Amino acid sequence: MGNAKRIGVLTAGGDSPGLNAAIRGLGKAAIGRHGMELIGFRDGVRGLAENRCFQLGPEALSGILTIGGTILGTSRDKVHRMRMGGEVVDAIPIIKDVVEQADLDCLVMLGGGGTAKNALRLSEAGIPVVHLPKTIDRDVAHTDNTFGFSTALEIATDAIDRLHSTAHSHHRVILAEIMGHKAGWLALGAGIAGGADVILIPEIPYSVDAIAETIRARQARGTNFSVIAVAEGANDTAAAQAIAAAESLKKAAGTPQEKAAAKSHLARVLDDHREHTFRLARSLEDATGLETRVTILGYVQRGGTPCAEDRLLGSRIGTAAADLIADGVSGVMVASKGDGTEPVDLKKVAGVLAQVPPDHPWIQTARDVGTGLGD
Ligand code: F6P
């Protein structure tokens, strides 16, 4: 048994629906059940390094379950390379001091893949850390789900539903660009649920010819419109190969000079492929003769009230974190497993991207209902 008295909490990375539910779940269980004190840090690891904190009491935790975003604020900083006072510094020793001065027995970090890496760095520096997996991308390894995904899935599905109206009325091809970073979970899930005719995900490089063929086959059956769900990370085969080659070069780079060169090469390659959805739209218009439009769903996907599933997931994971801390557990992510939760060593989670496996049942489902995957 541990004897944690004071715990810190912060939210980092992109805001995600369900963050407040998780903060509330953590706080209610920590304060109410375990008699701990909860200290909130503003704006992610930046606020932690700058020691911007305040006591999170029961009043602050009340009325936040249904609110989108995060009451704590967020940022996308790296603990080992943070811009502070005009220079880039390793903020880990600074953070260690803050944690010691605040007399924290554990720090709870709510975030996605980047936060898992930050959490591991802090844990390896001797700070007791617990990570709670949130992201609309659902790309965190060793957890069944991440809070934020279900709400984003609802929003993206609703958008695809609504885009069908213009697509069929105007006989157009409409491409809906869906978030997800380097993973296709959101586009695939929303594409299936919204009945997209083609779904493009990063895990399956596409060919313009294959997509045009699917659209033409629909035209041949008398259907002069198509809705395409495009993951923001999707690429055609040539781009996917160029990106993979640049990424391997970066991994293999040894000297600082090689690393810098490989990094800027990768940035250039990625830059070349920006706005690929608009280029794809032009190619499809040329290939099919159908008017083609793009809708970028953007931040709408992660805004507003969390759905019931994310409130439940955030509450489950948040309360479970308080129980684990009370038991003296740290250095873990609290994973969702079935209806329960499970601590997973941060070393197994950090730096591992959970993409859609090629044999995933959702891919088969999409194919079985006749959806093109661009391959
Ligand atoms: O990780 C969540 C996410 O919304 C991704 O889907 C997207 O690629 C990214 O964040 C956008 O990041 P930012 O909020 O920094 O623009």
GROMACS .gro file of N, CA and C and ligand atoms in nm, residues 14-15 76 134-137 139 179-181 186 232 299 302, ligand 1:
model
   61
   14GLY      N    1  -0.320   1.790  -2.768
   14GLY     CA    2  -0.444   1.850  -2.819
   14GLY      C    3  -0.559   1.829  -2.721
   15ASP      N    4  -0.646   1.928  -2.709
   15ASP     CA    5  -0.763   1.909  -2.622
   15ASP      C    6  -0.849   1.798  -2.678
   76ARG      N    7   0.168   2.183  -2.610
   76ARG     CA    8   0.238   2.070  -2.672
   76ARG      C    9   0.389   2.085  -2.652
  134LYS      N   10  -0.561   0.992  -2.343
  134LYS     CA   11  -0.666   1.066  -2.413
  134LYS      C   12  -0.618   1.103  -2.552
  135THR      N   13  -0.699   1.087  -2.650
  135THR     CA   14  -0.676   1.145  -2.782
  135THR      C   15  -0.790   1.105  -2.873
  136ILE      N   16  -0.827   1.197  -2.960
  136ILE     CA   17  -0.930   1.162  -3.059
  136ILE      C   18  -0.872   1.065  -3.162
  137ASP      N   19  -0.739   1.051  -3.167
  137ASP     CA   20  -0.676   0.968  -3.271
  137ASP      C   21  -0.681   0.818  -3.239
  139ASP      N   22  -0.462   0.639  -3.103
  139ASP     CA   23  -0.338   0.578  -3.151
  139ASP      C   24  -0.240   0.544  -3.039
  179MET      N   25  -0.939   1.410  -3.901
  179MET     CA   26  -0.814   1.406  -3.822
  179MET      C   27  -0.774   1.263  -3.788
  180GLY      N   28  -0.666   1.250  -3.712
  180GLY     CA   29  -0.620   1.116  -3.674
  180GLY      C   30  -0.470   1.104  -3.672
  181HIS      N   31  -0.402   1.213  -3.713
  181HIS     CA   32  -0.255   1.214  -3.717
  181HIS      C   33  -0.207   1.101  -3.809
  186LEU      N   34  -1.005   0.707  -3.687
  186LEU     CA   35  -1.120   0.799  -3.691
  186LEU      C   36  -1.184   0.800  -3.830
  232GLU      N   37  -0.636   1.256  -4.247
  232GLU     CA   38  -0.536   1.362  -4.274
  232GLU      C   39  -0.398   1.304  -4.302
  299TYR      N   40  -1.087   2.129  -3.627
  299TYR     CA   41  -1.101   2.125  -3.481
  299TYR      C   42  -1.244   2.103  -3.434
  302ARG      N   43  -1.293   1.785  -3.236
  302ARG     CA   44  -1.259   1.760  -3.097
  302ARG      C   45  -1.321   1.862  -3.003
  376F6P     O1   46  -0.376   1.447  -3.173
  376F6P     C1   47  -0.498   1.509  -3.189
  376F6P     C2   48  -0.499   1.593  -3.314
  376F6P     O2   49  -0.623   1.655  -3.322
  376F6P     C3   50  -0.463   1.519  -3.443
  376F6P     O3   51  -0.573   1.448  -3.495
  376F6P     C4   52  -0.415   1.630  -3.529
  376F6P     O4   53  -0.325   1.585  -3.625
  376F6P     C5   54  -0.346   1.720  -3.431
  376F6P     O5   55  -0.402   1.693  -3.305
  376F6P     C6   56  -0.361   1.868  -3.458
  376F6P     O6   57  -0.274   1.932  -3.371
  376F6P     P1   58  -0.282   2.084  -3.327
  376F6P     O7   59  -0.394   2.098  -3.229
  376F6P     O8   60  -0.151   2.110  -3.262
  376F6P     O9   61  -0.308   2.163  -3.451
   0.00000   0.00000   0.00000
